[in-house]
PDB file of C-alpha atoms in Angstrom:
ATOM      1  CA  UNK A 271       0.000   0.000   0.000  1.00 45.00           C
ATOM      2  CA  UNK A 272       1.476   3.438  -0.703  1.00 50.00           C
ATOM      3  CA  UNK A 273       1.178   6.144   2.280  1.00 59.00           C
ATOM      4  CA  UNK A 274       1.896   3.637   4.734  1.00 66.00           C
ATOM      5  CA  UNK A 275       5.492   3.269   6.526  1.00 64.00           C
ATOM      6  CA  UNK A 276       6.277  -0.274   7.551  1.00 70.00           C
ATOM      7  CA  UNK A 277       7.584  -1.316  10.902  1.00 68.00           C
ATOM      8  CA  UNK A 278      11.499  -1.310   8.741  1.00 71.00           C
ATOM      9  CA  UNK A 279      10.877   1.582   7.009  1.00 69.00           C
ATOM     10  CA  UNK A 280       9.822   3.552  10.054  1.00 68.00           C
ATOM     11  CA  UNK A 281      12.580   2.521  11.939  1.00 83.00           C
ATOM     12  CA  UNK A 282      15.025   3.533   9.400  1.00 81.00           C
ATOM     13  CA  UNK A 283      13.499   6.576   9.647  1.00 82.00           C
ATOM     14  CA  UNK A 284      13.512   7.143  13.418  1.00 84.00           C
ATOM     15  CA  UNK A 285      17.169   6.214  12.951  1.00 84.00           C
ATOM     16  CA  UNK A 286      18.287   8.467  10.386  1.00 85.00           C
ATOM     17  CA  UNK A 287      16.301  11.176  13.074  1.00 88.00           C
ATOM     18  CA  UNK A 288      18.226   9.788  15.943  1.00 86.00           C
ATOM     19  CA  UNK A 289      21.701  10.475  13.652  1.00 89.00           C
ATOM     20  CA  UNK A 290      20.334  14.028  12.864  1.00 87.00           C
ATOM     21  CA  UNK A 291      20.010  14.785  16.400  1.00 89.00           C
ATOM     22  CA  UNK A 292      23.679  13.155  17.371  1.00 90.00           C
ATOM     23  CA  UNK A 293      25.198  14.985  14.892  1.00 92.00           C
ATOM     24  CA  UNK A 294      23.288  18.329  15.555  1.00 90.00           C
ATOM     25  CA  UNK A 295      24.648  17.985  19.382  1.00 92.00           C
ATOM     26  CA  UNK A 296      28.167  17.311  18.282  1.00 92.00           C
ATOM     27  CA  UNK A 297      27.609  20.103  16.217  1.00 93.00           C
ATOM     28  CA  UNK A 298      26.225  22.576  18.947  1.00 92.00           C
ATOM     29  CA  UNK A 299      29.288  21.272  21.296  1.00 92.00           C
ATOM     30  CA  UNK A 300      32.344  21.779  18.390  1.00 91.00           C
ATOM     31  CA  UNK A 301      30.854  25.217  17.887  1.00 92.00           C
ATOM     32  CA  UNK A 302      30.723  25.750  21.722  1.00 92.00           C
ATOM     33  CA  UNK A 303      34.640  24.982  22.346  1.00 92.00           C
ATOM     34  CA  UNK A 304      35.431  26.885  19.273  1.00 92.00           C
ATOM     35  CA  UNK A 305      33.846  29.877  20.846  1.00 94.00           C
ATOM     36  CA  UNK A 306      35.163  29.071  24.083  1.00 94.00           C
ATOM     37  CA  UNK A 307      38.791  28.866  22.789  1.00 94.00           C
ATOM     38  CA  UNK A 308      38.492  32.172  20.946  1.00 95.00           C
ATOM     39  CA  UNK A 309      37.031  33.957  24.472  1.00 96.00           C
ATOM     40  CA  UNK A 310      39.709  32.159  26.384  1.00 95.00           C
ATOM     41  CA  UNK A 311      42.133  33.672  24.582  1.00 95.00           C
ATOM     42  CA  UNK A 312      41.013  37.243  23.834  1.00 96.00           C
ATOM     43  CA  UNK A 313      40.698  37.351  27.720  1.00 96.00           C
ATOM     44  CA  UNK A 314      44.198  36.224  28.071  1.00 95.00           C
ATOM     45  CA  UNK A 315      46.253  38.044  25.542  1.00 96.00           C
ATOM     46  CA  UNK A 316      44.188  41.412  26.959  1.00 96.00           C
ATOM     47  CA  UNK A 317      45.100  40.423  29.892  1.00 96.00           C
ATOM     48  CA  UNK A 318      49.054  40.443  28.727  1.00 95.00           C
ATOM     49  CA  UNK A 319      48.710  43.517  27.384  1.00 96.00           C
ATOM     50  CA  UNK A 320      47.624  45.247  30.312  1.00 96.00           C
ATOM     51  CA  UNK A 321      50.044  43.046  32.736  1.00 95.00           C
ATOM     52  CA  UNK A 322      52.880  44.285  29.589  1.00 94.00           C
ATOM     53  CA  UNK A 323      51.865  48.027  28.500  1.00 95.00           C
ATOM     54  CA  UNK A 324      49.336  49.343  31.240  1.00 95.00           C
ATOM     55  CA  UNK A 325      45.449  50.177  30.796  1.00 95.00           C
ATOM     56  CA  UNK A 326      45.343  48.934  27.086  1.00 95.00           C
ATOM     57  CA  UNK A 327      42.951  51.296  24.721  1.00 95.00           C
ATOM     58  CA  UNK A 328      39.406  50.648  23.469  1.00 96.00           C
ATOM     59  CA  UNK A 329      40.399  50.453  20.112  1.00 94.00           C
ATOM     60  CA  UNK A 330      42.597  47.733  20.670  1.00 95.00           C
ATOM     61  CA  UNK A 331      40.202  45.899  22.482  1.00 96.00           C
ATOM     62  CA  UNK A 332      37.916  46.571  19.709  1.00 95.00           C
ATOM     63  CA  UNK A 333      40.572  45.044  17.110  1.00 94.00           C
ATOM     64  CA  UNK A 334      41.030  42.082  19.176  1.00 95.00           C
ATOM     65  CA  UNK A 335      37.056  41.698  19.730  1.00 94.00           C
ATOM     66  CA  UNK A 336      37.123  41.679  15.918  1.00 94.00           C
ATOM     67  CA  UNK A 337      38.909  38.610  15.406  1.00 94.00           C
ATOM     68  CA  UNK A 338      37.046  35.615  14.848  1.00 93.00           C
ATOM     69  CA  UNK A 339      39.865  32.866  14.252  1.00 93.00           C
ATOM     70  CA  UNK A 340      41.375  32.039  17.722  1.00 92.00           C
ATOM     71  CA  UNK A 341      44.315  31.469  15.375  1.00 94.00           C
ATOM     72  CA  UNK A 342      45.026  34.644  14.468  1.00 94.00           C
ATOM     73  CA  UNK A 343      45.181  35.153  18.405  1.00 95.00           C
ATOM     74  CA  UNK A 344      48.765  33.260  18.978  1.00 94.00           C
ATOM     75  CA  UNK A 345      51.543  35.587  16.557  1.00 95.00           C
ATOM     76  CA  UNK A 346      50.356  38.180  18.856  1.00 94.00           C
ATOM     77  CA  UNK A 347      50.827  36.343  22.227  1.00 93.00           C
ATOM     78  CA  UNK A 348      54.609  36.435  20.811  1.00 94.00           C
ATOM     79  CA  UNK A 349      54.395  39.839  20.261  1.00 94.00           C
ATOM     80  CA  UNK A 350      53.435  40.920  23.648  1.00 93.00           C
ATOM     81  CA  UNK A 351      56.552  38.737  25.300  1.00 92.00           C
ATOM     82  CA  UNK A 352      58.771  40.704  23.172  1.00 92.00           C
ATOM     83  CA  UNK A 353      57.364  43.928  22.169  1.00 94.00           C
ATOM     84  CA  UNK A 354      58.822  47.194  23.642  1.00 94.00           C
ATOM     85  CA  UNK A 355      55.207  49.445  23.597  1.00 93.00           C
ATOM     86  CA  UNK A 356      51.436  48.421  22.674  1.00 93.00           C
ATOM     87  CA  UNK A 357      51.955  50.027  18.943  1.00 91.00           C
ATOM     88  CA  UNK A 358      54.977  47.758  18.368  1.00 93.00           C
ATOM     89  CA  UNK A 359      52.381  44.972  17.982  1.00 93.00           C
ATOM     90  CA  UNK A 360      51.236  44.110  14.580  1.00 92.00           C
ATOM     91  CA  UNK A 361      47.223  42.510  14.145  1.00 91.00           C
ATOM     92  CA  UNK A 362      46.029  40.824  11.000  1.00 88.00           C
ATOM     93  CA  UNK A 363      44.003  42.574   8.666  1.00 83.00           C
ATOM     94  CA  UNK A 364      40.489  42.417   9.490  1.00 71.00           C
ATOM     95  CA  UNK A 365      38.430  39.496   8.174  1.00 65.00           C
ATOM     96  CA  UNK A 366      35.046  40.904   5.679  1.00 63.00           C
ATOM     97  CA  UNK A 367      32.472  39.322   4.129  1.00 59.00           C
ATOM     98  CA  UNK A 368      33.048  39.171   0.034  1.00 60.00           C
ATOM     99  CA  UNK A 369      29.337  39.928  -0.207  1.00 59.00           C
ATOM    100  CA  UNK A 370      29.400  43.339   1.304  1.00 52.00           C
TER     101      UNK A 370
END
């Protein structure tokens, strides 16, 4: 009969659901740690700075806020260890969307 699941079919079905869902949650958590890392480590290299060059400016904090890849984060952890003044420090060119 045509409309009608069988038992197999429906449980192939609630399976392939069941996989969705998994892989949705793995998902969710992946995206989770990625965002995690990238706040870890925006909190620790302005903390650096500040420990390093004093009260660090709102523009910097802006230019660190702005990068997305965690990454990008780690030249300038060097940078700070070794870098005589805040405006030694070189950041990588801000990230934009192709479609704007």
């Amino acid at each position: 009969m045509m409309g009608h699941l069988s038992d197999i079919e429906l449980t192939y079905i609630e399976r392939l659901e069941l996989e969705f869902m998994q892989k949705g949650r793995e998902i969710s958590r992946a995206i989770g740690r990625e965002e995690g890392i990238l706040l870890g480590k925006r909190t620790f290299l302005l903390r650096l700075f500040a420990h390093r060059f004093g009260e660090v400016p709102a523009d910097i904090v802006s230019r660190i806020d702005a990068i997305q890849d965690h990454n990008l984060l780690d030249p300038l952890v060097v940078q700070a260890l070794t870098a005589q003044s805040i405006t030694d420090l070189t950041f990588p060119e801000p990230v934009t969307d192709e479609n704007d």
